[in-house]
Amino acid sequence: MDFGVTSKLWEYGIGSRTSAMTEKNIDGSFAEIAAAKVAEKVADKGYAAGMSFKDMWQTRFPGAYYHIMDGNKIPQSVWDRNDFPMEKFFQDDVDESVLNWEPAGAMPSATGSQVQSRWNSVSGEKSIIVPTKLEEKMKNDPELAKRVMANVEKFITTYSATSVRPGRVCSWLISLDENGEIEKFRVTGSGGNISGPTEAEQRQFEAEQAAKKKRREKYAKLNEESSLKRKMLEQDIDRRYYKSSVARHNAYNAYEKSIVEI
């Protein structure tokens, strides 16, 4: 039986949260060390110069799907639902109407046969949603594309090492924001032991995203202030140059006049 894991909603279904957390505490140290080592390898991974983000994504994860669309249009409350048609993103062509999908009733249980069938259909696959603005940014800035790829790969690697039980085969659906940060994600697994992140892990992820957003806003404000200062400085230089030019012109005219009078 499969259980989907999203960036907001976790359904365990079998076993208590207490037992799951106890197991995690036992395995935590080893998993974190393993994740750190793998993350180091990810950071050192090299890609061909000028390689697009799509090429890096599909080179690292052969067969992975890549969609340029604004996933931020999907509300978190909709994204988290068990009946959200996330399987539509695991195909080459996606109708953008999925961005406006709305539930028709109460959310079905994760153990329901229809939900399980849909989740099983994409087991082991990966798909990423890239906003149009981010795609344009990365086309013009290959280094940005590399940083985004490193961030995504590190997330998958670290999450797999720390939050996925042995034997689980997971599908990954990741939605990026316009700055290349992970806005939302869904992890659906099958086989092995039922697993999911703790509330503390979820709070940490949300806190990190909030901190990154705050830093981006701070940098944007600093850039705006810096741009304003540069503009004011340029205007001041132009004004001084104009005054200096006028003074030189007046002095020259006065000099010529004095010569004529002599």
PDB file of C-alpha atoms in Angstrom:
ATOM      1  CA  MET A   1       0.000   0.000   0.000  1.00  0.00           C
ATOM      2  CA  ASP A   2       1.257   3.468  -0.869  1.00  0.00           C
ATOM      3  CA  PHE A   3       1.156   6.596   1.217  1.00  0.00           C
ATOM      4  CA  GLY A   4       1.670  10.033  -0.249  1.00  0.00           C
ATOM      5  CA  VAL A   5       3.785  12.622   1.455  1.00  0.00           C
ATOM      6  CA  THR A   6       3.378  16.297   0.609  1.00  0.00           C
ATOM      7  CA  SER A   7       5.018  19.444   1.858  1.00  0.00           C
ATOM      8  CA  LYS A   8       2.089  20.050   4.210  1.00  0.00           C
ATOM      9  CA  LEU A   9       0.121  16.843   4.739  1.00  0.00           C
ATOM     10  CA  TRP A  10       1.501  13.522   5.974  1.00  0.00           C
ATOM     11  CA  GLU A  11      -0.572  10.344   6.211  1.00  0.00           C
ATOM     12  CA  TYR A  12       0.925   7.338   7.953  1.00  0.00           C
ATOM     13  CA  GLY A  13      -2.065   4.990   7.869  1.00  0.00           C
ATOM     14  CA  ILE A  14      -0.317   2.087   9.592  1.00  0.00           C
ATOM     15  CA  GLY A  15       1.335   2.238  13.010  1.00  0.00           C
ATOM     16  CA  SER A  16       1.399   5.116  15.447  1.00  0.00           C
ATOM     17  CA  ARG A  17       3.320   8.368  15.119  1.00  0.00           C
ATOM     18  CA  THR A  18       5.084   7.516  18.381  1.00  0.00           C
ATOM     19  CA  SER A  19       6.551   4.297  17.020  1.00  0.00           C
ATOM     20  CA  ALA A  20       7.558   5.996  13.782  1.00  0.00           C
ATOM     21  CA  MET A  21       9.305   8.772  15.675  1.00  0.00           C
ATOM     22  CA  THR A  22      11.055   6.263  17.941  1.00  0.00           C
ATOM     23  CA  GLU A  23      12.418   4.401  14.938  1.00  0.00           C
ATOM     24  CA  LYS A  24      13.567   7.668  13.427  1.00  0.00           C
ATOM     25  CA  ASN A  25      15.420   8.662  16.580  1.00  0.00           C
ATOM     26  CA  ILE A  26      17.336   5.388  16.481  1.00  0.00           C
ATOM     27  CA  ASP A  27      18.256   5.735  12.821  1.00  0.00           C
ATOM     28  CA  GLY A  28      18.537   9.524  12.777  1.00  0.00           C
ATOM     29  CA  SER A  29      22.245   9.991  13.390  1.00  0.00           C
ATOM     30  CA  PHE A  30      23.339   7.486  10.766  1.00  0.00           C
ATOM     31  CA  ALA A  31      20.851   8.828   8.221  1.00  0.00           C
ATOM     32  CA  GLU A  32      21.938  12.427   8.757  1.00  0.00           C
ATOM     33  CA  ILE A  33      25.623  11.530   8.364  1.00  0.00           C
ATOM     34  CA  ALA A  34      24.871   9.576   5.191  1.00  0.00           C
ATOM     35  CA  ALA A  35      22.825  12.459   3.814  1.00  0.00           C
ATOM     36  CA  ALA A  36      25.621  14.931   4.519  1.00  0.00           C
ATOM     37  CA  LYS A  37      28.166  12.779   2.686  1.00  0.00           C
ATOM     38  CA  VAL A  38      25.912  12.347  -0.318  1.00  0.00           C
ATOM     39  CA  ALA A  39      25.099  16.059  -0.338  1.00  0.00           C
ATOM     40  CA  GLU A  40      28.827  16.838  -0.568  1.00  0.00           C
ATOM     41  CA  LYS A  41      29.069  14.671  -3.675  1.00  0.00           C
ATOM     42  CA  VAL A  42      26.074  16.461  -5.152  1.00  0.00           C
ATOM     43  CA  ALA A  43      27.677  19.864  -4.609  1.00  0.00           C
ATOM     44  CA  ASP A  44      30.839  18.711  -6.403  1.00  0.00           C
ATOM     45  CA  LYS A  45      28.998  17.240  -9.395  1.00  0.00           C
ATOM     46  CA  GLY A  46      29.980  18.930 -12.631  1.00  0.00           C
ATOM     47  CA  TYR A  47      27.819  19.538 -15.685  1.00  0.00           C
ATOM     48  CA  ALA A  48      28.865  20.561 -19.170  1.00  0.00           C
ATOM     49  CA  ALA A  49      29.311  24.293 -19.670  1.00  0.00           C
ATOM     50  CA  GLY A  50      26.141  25.992 -20.869  1.00  0.00           C
ATOM     51  CA  MET A  51      23.986  22.962 -20.086  1.00  0.00           C
ATOM     52  CA  SER A  52      20.338  23.922 -19.586  1.00  0.00           C
ATOM     53  CA  PHE A  53      18.506  23.166 -16.361  1.00  0.00           C
ATOM     54  CA  LYS A  54      16.241  20.753 -18.232  1.00  0.00           C
ATOM     55  CA  ASP A  55      19.238  18.856 -19.607  1.00  0.00           C
ATOM     56  CA  MET A  56      20.875  18.710 -16.169  1.00  0.00           C
ATOM     57  CA  TRP A  57      17.627  17.470 -14.602  1.00  0.00           C
ATOM     58  CA  GLN A  58      17.069  14.751 -17.194  1.00  0.00           C
ATOM     59  CA  THR A  59      20.740  13.774 -17.285  1.00  0.00           C
ATOM     60  CA  ARG A  60      20.790  13.289 -13.528  1.00  0.00           C
ATOM     61  CA  PHE A  61      17.376  11.596 -13.506  1.00  0.00           C
ATOM     62  CA  PRO A  62      16.843   9.827 -16.857  1.00  0.00           C
ATOM     63  CA  GLY A  63      13.204   9.698 -17.861  1.00  0.00           C
ATOM     64  CA  ALA A  64      12.235  12.499 -15.469  1.00  0.00           C
ATOM     65  CA  TYR A  65       9.528  14.891 -16.628  1.00  0.00           C
ATOM     66  CA  TYR A  66      10.001  18.640 -17.043  1.00  0.00           C
ATOM     67  CA  HIS A  67       7.153  21.134 -17.256  1.00  0.00           C
ATOM     68  CA  ILE A  68       7.332  24.891 -17.757  1.00  0.00           C
ATOM     69  CA  MET A  69       4.237  26.236 -16.060  1.00  0.00           C
ATOM     70  CA  ASP A  70       3.320  28.314 -13.036  1.00  0.00           C
ATOM     71  CA  GLY A  71       2.783  25.757 -10.296  1.00  0.00           C
ATOM     72  CA  ASN A  72       2.354  28.544  -7.756  1.00  0.00           C
ATOM     73  CA  LYS A  73      -1.175  28.937  -9.103  1.00  0.00           C
ATOM     74  CA  ILE A  74      -2.074  25.708  -7.306  1.00  0.00           C
ATOM     75  CA  PRO A  75      -3.115  26.534  -3.721  1.00  0.00           C
ATOM     76  CA  GLN A  76      -1.299  24.566  -1.033  1.00  0.00           C
ATOM     77  CA  SER A  77      -4.620  23.277   0.310  1.00  0.00           C
ATOM     78  CA  VAL A  78      -5.413  21.798  -3.111  1.00  0.00           C
ATOM     79  CA  TRP A  79      -1.905  20.467  -3.708  1.00  0.00           C
ATOM     80  CA  ASP A  80      -2.041  18.529  -0.427  1.00  0.00           C
ATOM     81  CA  ARG A  81      -5.243  16.645  -1.181  1.00  0.00           C
ATOM     82  CA  ASN A  82      -5.203  12.901  -1.822  1.00  0.00           C
ATOM     83  CA  ASP A  83      -7.452  13.394  -4.850  1.00  0.00           C
ATOM     84  CA  PHE A  84      -5.293  16.104  -6.436  1.00  0.00           C
ATOM     85  CA  PRO A  85      -4.444  14.707  -9.914  1.00  0.00           C
ATOM     86  CA  MET A  86      -0.680  14.828  -9.388  1.00  0.00           C
ATOM     87  CA  GLU A  87      -0.240  11.880 -11.778  1.00  0.00           C
ATOM     88  CA  LYS A  88      -0.987  14.230 -14.694  1.00  0.00           C
ATOM     89  CA  PHE A  89       2.464  15.774 -14.225  1.00  0.00           C
ATOM     90  CA  PHE A  90       4.114  12.417 -14.898  1.00  0.00           C
ATOM     91  CA  GLN A  91       3.651  12.576 -18.658  1.00  0.00           C
ATOM     92  CA  ASP A  92       5.187  14.618 -21.456  1.00  0.00           C
ATOM     93  CA  ASP A  93       2.209  16.866 -22.131  1.00  0.00           C
ATOM     94  CA  VAL A  94       0.177  18.438 -19.354  1.00  0.00           C
ATOM     95  CA  ASP A  95      -3.039  20.368 -19.867  1.00  0.00           C
ATOM     96  CA  GLU A  96      -2.681  23.611 -17.912  1.00  0.00           C
ATOM     97  CA  SER A  97      -6.258  23.217 -16.718  1.00  0.00           C
ATOM     98  CA  VAL A  98      -4.745  21.099 -13.931  1.00  0.00           C
ATOM     99  CA  LEU A  99      -3.493  24.366 -12.408  1.00  0.00           C
ATOM    100  CA  ASN A 100      -7.116  25.331 -11.795  1.00  0.00           C
ATOM    101  CA  TRP A 101      -8.289  21.944 -10.523  1.00  0.00           C
ATOM    102  CA  GLU A 102     -10.760  22.114  -7.640  1.00  0.00           C
ATOM    103  CA  PRO A 103     -12.029  19.294  -5.406  1.00  0.00           C
ATOM    104  CA  ALA A 104     -15.591  18.121  -5.880  1.00  0.00           C
ATOM    105  CA  GLY A 105     -16.177  16.903  -2.348  1.00  0.00           C
ATOM    106  CA  ALA A 106     -14.581  15.603   0.818  1.00  0.00           C
ATOM    107  CA  MET A 107     -10.996  14.396   0.555  1.00  0.00           C
ATOM    108  CA  PRO A 108     -10.785  10.616   0.092  1.00  0.00           C
ATOM    109  CA  SER A 109      -8.667   8.470   2.372  1.00  0.00           C
ATOM    110  CA  ALA A 110      -5.109   7.691   1.358  1.00  0.00           C
ATOM    111  CA  THR A 111      -5.983   4.007   1.692  1.00  0.00           C
ATOM    112  CA  GLY A 112      -8.782   4.209  -0.885  1.00  0.00           C
ATOM    113  CA  SER A 113      -8.378   1.975  -3.932  1.00  0.00           C
ATOM    114  CA  GLN A 114      -8.647   4.829  -6.441  1.00  0.00           C
ATOM    115  CA  VAL A 115      -6.054   6.923  -4.624  1.00  0.00           C
ATOM    116  CA  GLN A 116      -3.725   3.941  -4.319  1.00  0.00           C
ATOM    117  CA  SER A 117      -4.136   3.089  -7.995  1.00  0.00           C
ATOM    118  CA  ARG A 118      -3.265   6.630  -9.072  1.00  0.00           C
ATOM    119  CA  TRP A 119      -0.220   6.785  -6.817  1.00  0.00           C
ATOM    120  CA  ASN A 120       0.994   3.352  -7.931  1.00  0.00           C
ATOM    121  CA  SER A 121       0.824   4.460 -11.566  1.00  0.00           C
ATOM    122  CA  VAL A 122       3.713   6.911 -11.058  1.00  0.00           C
ATOM    123  CA  SER A 123       5.778   4.916  -8.580  1.00  0.00           C
ATOM    124  CA  GLY A 124       9.504   5.603  -8.905  1.00  0.00           C
ATOM    125  CA  GLU A 125       9.125   8.529 -11.317  1.00  0.00           C
ATOM    126  CA  LYS A 126      10.161  12.170 -10.999  1.00  0.00           C
ATOM    127  CA  SER A 127       8.679  15.385 -12.337  1.00  0.00           C
ATOM    128  CA  ILE A 128       9.499  19.041 -11.814  1.00  0.00           C
ATOM    129  CA  ILE A 129       7.446  22.188 -12.452  1.00  0.00           C
ATOM    130  CA  VAL A 130       9.426  25.271 -13.492  1.00  0.00           C
ATOM    131  CA  PRO A 131       7.791  28.732 -13.631  1.00  0.00           C
ATOM    132  CA  THR A 132       8.085  30.582 -16.942  1.00  0.00           C
ATOM    133  CA  LYS A 133      10.032  33.476 -15.378  1.00  0.00           C
ATOM    134  CA  LEU A 134      12.542  31.125 -13.760  1.00  0.00           C
ATOM    135  CA  GLU A 135      13.039  29.281 -17.051  1.00  0.00           C
ATOM    136  CA  GLU A 136      13.925  32.572 -18.760  1.00  0.00           C
ATOM    137  CA  LYS A 137      16.289  33.537 -15.939  1.00  0.00           C
ATOM    138  CA  MET A 138      18.141  30.231 -16.156  1.00  0.00           C
ATOM    139  CA  LYS A 139      18.442  30.446 -19.949  1.00  0.00           C
ATOM    140  CA  ASN A 140      20.270  33.745 -19.513  1.00  0.00           C
ATOM    141  CA  ASP A 141      22.229  32.649 -16.450  1.00  0.00           C
ATOM    142  CA  PRO A 142      23.753  29.125 -16.653  1.00  0.00           C
ATOM    143  CA  GLU A 143      25.271  29.540 -13.186  1.00  0.00           C
ATOM    144  CA  LEU A 144      21.799  30.084 -11.741  1.00  0.00           C
ATOM    145  CA  ALA A 145      20.663  26.888 -13.464  1.00  0.00           C
ATOM    146  CA  LYS A 146      23.539  25.009 -11.813  1.00  0.00           C
ATOM    147  CA  ARG A 147      22.669  26.391  -8.383  1.00  0.00           C
ATOM    148  CA  VAL A 148      19.006  25.463  -8.756  1.00  0.00           C
ATOM    149  CA  MET A 149      19.946  21.952  -9.898  1.00  0.00           C
ATOM    150  CA  ALA A 150      22.323  21.506  -6.965  1.00  0.00           C
ATOM    151  CA  ASN A 151      19.607  22.654  -4.561  1.00  0.00           C
ATOM    152  CA  VAL A 152      16.988  20.284  -6.002  1.00  0.00           C
ATOM    153  CA  GLU A 153      19.354  17.325  -6.132  1.00  0.00           C
ATOM    154  CA  LYS A 154      20.545  17.946  -2.591  1.00  0.00           C
ATOM    155  CA  PHE A 155      16.944  18.074  -1.387  1.00  0.00           C
ATOM    156  CA  ILE A 156      16.066  14.747  -3.025  1.00  0.00           C
ATOM    157  CA  THR A 157      19.252  13.088  -1.798  1.00  0.00           C
ATOM    158  CA  THR A 158      18.999  14.366   1.766  1.00  0.00           C
ATOM    159  CA  TYR A 159      15.285  13.653   2.053  1.00  0.00           C
ATOM    160  CA  SER A 160      15.782  10.136   0.694  1.00  0.00           C
ATOM    161  CA  ALA A 161      18.521   9.433   3.239  1.00  0.00           C
ATOM    162  CA  THR A 162      16.722  10.879   6.257  1.00  0.00           C
ATOM    163  CA  SER A 163      12.985  10.433   5.678  1.00  0.00           C
ATOM    164  CA  VAL A 164      12.451   7.419   3.412  1.00  0.00           C
ATOM    165  CA  ARG A 165      12.483   3.944   4.908  1.00  0.00           C
ATOM    166  CA  PRO A 166      14.578   1.207   3.257  1.00  0.00           C
ATOM    167  CA  GLY A 167      12.763  -0.548   0.439  1.00  0.00           C
ATOM    168  CA  ARG A 168      10.459   2.344  -0.369  1.00  0.00           C
ATOM    169  CA  VAL A 169      10.232   3.352  -4.044  1.00  0.00           C
ATOM    170  CA  CYS A 170       9.190   6.991  -4.202  1.00  0.00           C
ATOM    171  CA  SER A 171       7.818   9.245  -6.887  1.00  0.00           C
ATOM    172  CA  TRP A 172       8.747  12.923  -6.666  1.00  0.00           C
ATOM    173  CA  LEU A 173       6.766  15.943  -7.805  1.00  0.00           C
ATOM    174  CA  ILE A 174       8.558  19.233  -7.153  1.00  0.00           C
ATOM    175  CA  SER A 175       7.314  22.739  -7.850  1.00  0.00           C
ATOM    176  CA  LEU A 176       9.818  25.620  -7.916  1.00  0.00           C
ATOM    177  CA  ASP A 177       9.163  29.304  -7.366  1.00  0.00           C
ATOM    178  CA  GLU A 178      10.434  32.134  -9.580  1.00  0.00           C
ATOM    179  CA  ASN A 179      13.721  32.275  -7.655  1.00  0.00           C
ATOM    180  CA  GLY A 180      14.493  28.577  -8.011  1.00  0.00           C
ATOM    181  CA  GLU A 181      13.532  27.595  -4.475  1.00  0.00           C
ATOM    182  CA  ILE A 182      11.366  24.552  -3.774  1.00  0.00           C
ATOM    183  CA  GLU A 183       7.893  25.973  -3.289  1.00  0.00           C
ATOM    184  CA  LYS A 184       5.964  22.722  -2.882  1.00  0.00           C
ATOM    185  CA  PHE A 185       6.666  19.013  -3.186  1.00  0.00           C
ATOM    186  CA  ARG A 186       4.925  15.660  -3.051  1.00  0.00           C
ATOM    187  CA  VAL A 187       6.646  12.372  -2.286  1.00  0.00           C
ATOM    188  CA  THR A 188       4.657   9.193  -2.817  1.00  0.00           C
ATOM    189  CA  GLY A 189       6.158   5.824  -1.963  1.00  0.00           C
ATOM    190  CA  SER A 190       5.400   2.138  -2.277  1.00  0.00           C
ATOM    191  CA  GLY A 191       6.916  -0.980  -0.746  1.00  0.00           C
ATOM    192  CA  GLY A 192       9.106  -1.152   2.360  1.00  0.00           C
ATOM    193  CA  ASN A 193       7.983   0.425   5.606  1.00  0.00           C
ATOM    194  CA  ILE A 194       5.492   3.264   5.840  1.00  0.00           C
ATOM    195  CA  SER A 195       7.340   6.480   6.529  1.00  0.00           C
ATOM    196  CA  GLY A 196       6.886  10.201   6.639  1.00  0.00           C
ATOM    197  CA  PRO A 197       8.588  13.277   8.071  1.00  0.00           C
ATOM    198  CA  THR A 198       7.895  14.417  11.592  1.00  0.00           C
ATOM    199  CA  GLU A 199       6.125  17.647  12.431  1.00  0.00           C
ATOM    200  CA  ALA A 200       9.487  19.067  13.525  1.00  0.00           C
ATOM    201  CA  GLU A 201      10.976  18.343  10.091  1.00  0.00           C
ATOM    202  CA  GLN A 202       8.037  19.998   8.379  1.00  0.00           C
ATOM    203  CA  ARG A 203       8.310  23.069  10.607  1.00  0.00           C
ATOM    204  CA  GLN A 204      12.040  23.245   9.878  1.00  0.00           C
ATOM    205  CA  PHE A 205      11.426  23.104   6.119  1.00  0.00           C
ATOM    206  CA  GLU A 206       8.804  25.855   6.322  1.00  0.00           C
ATOM    207  CA  ALA A 207      11.079  27.976   8.530  1.00  0.00           C
ATOM    208  CA  GLU A 208      13.940  27.620   6.043  1.00  0.00           C
ATOM    209  CA  GLN A 209      11.694  28.644   3.159  1.00  0.00           C
ATOM    210  CA  ALA A 210      10.418  31.647   5.144  1.00  0.00           C
ATOM    211  CA  ALA A 211      13.989  32.673   5.995  1.00  0.00           C
ATOM    212  CA  LYS A 212      15.033  32.433   2.341  1.00  0.00           C
ATOM    213  CA  LYS A 213      12.050  34.544   1.315  1.00  0.00           C
ATOM    214  CA  LYS A 214      12.952  37.140   3.943  1.00  0.00           C
ATOM    215  CA  ARG A 215      16.557  37.250   2.685  1.00  0.00           C
ATOM    216  CA  ARG A 216      15.387  37.664  -0.911  1.00  0.00           C
ATOM    217  CA  GLU A 217      13.137  40.555   0.109  1.00  0.00           C
ATOM    218  CA  LYS A 218      16.024  42.141   2.025  1.00  0.00           C
ATOM    219  CA  TYR A 219      18.385  41.816  -0.940  1.00  0.00           C
ATOM    220  CA  ALA A 220      15.732  43.223  -3.278  1.00  0.00           C
ATOM    221  CA  LYS A 221      15.313  46.235  -0.985  1.00  0.00           C
ATOM    222  CA  LEU A 222      19.078  46.757  -0.773  1.00  0.00           C
ATOM    223  CA  ASN A 223      19.362  46.557  -4.552  1.00  0.00           C
ATOM    224  CA  GLU A 224      16.562  49.088  -4.910  1.00  0.00           C
ATOM    225  CA  GLU A 225      18.232  51.454  -2.432  1.00  0.00           C
ATOM    226  CA  SER A 226      21.596  50.984  -4.144  1.00  0.00           C
ATOM    227  CA  SER A 227      20.042  51.730  -7.527  1.00  0.00           C
ATOM    228  CA  LEU A 228      18.434  54.887  -6.139  1.00  0.00           C
ATOM    229  CA  LYS A 229      21.739  56.030  -4.633  1.00  0.00           C
ATOM    230  CA  ARG A 230      23.529  55.457  -7.944  1.00  0.00           C
ATOM    231  CA  LYS A 231      20.882  57.459  -9.765  1.00  0.00           C
ATOM    232  CA  MET A 232      21.152  60.325  -7.276  1.00  0.00           C
ATOM    233  CA  LEU A 233      24.954  60.262  -7.547  1.00  0.00           C
ATOM    234  CA  GLU A 234      24.780  60.353 -11.337  1.00  0.00           C
ATOM    235  CA  GLN A 235      22.383  63.295 -11.168  1.00  0.00           C
ATOM    236  CA  ASP A 236      24.705  65.095  -8.748  1.00  0.00           C
ATOM    237  CA  ILE A 237      27.697  64.486 -11.039  1.00  0.00           C
ATOM    238  CA  ASP A 238      25.730  65.764 -14.030  1.00  0.00           C
ATOM    239  CA  ARG A 239      24.681  68.852 -12.085  1.00  0.00           C
ATOM    240  CA  ARG A 240      28.248  69.602 -10.992  1.00  0.00           C
ATOM    241  CA  TYR A 241      29.543  69.039 -14.501  1.00  0.00           C
ATOM    242  CA  TYR A 242      26.923  71.420 -15.861  1.00  0.00           C
ATOM    243  CA  LYS A 243      27.840  74.114 -13.328  1.00  0.00           C
ATOM    244  CA  SER A 244      31.523  73.602 -14.055  1.00  0.00           C
ATOM    245  CA  SER A 245      30.909  73.836 -17.793  1.00  0.00           C
ATOM    246  CA  VAL A 246      28.894  77.032 -17.379  1.00  0.00           C
ATOM    247  CA  ALA A 247      31.616  78.532 -15.188  1.00  0.00           C
ATOM    248  CA  ARG A 248      34.325  77.664 -17.715  1.00  0.00           C
ATOM    249  CA  HIS A 249      32.220  79.074 -20.527  1.00  0.00           C
ATOM    250  CA  ASN A 250      31.635  82.339 -18.647  1.00  0.00           C
ATOM    251  CA  ALA A 251      35.319  82.607 -17.786  1.00  0.00           C
ATOM    252  CA  TYR A 252      36.277  82.065 -21.415  1.00  0.00           C
ATOM    253  CA  ASN A 253      33.818  84.716 -22.598  1.00  0.00           C
ATOM    254  CA  ALA A 254      35.156  87.157 -20.025  1.00  0.00           C
ATOM    255  CA  TYR A 255      38.719  86.443 -21.160  1.00  0.00           C
ATOM    256  CA  GLU A 256      37.871  87.021 -24.820  1.00  0.00           C
ATOM    257  CA  LYS A 257      36.079  90.248 -23.944  1.00  0.00           C
ATOM    258  CA  SER A 258      39.085  91.519 -22.015  1.00  0.00           C
ATOM    259  CA  ILE A 259      41.369  90.802 -24.976  1.00  0.00           C
ATOM    260  CA  VAL A 260      39.078  92.693 -27.352  1.00  0.00           C
ATOM    261  CA  GLU A 261      38.966  95.688 -25.036  1.00  0.00           C
ATOM    262  CA  ILE A 262      42.762  95.756 -24.865  1.00  0.00           C
TER     263      ILE A 262
END
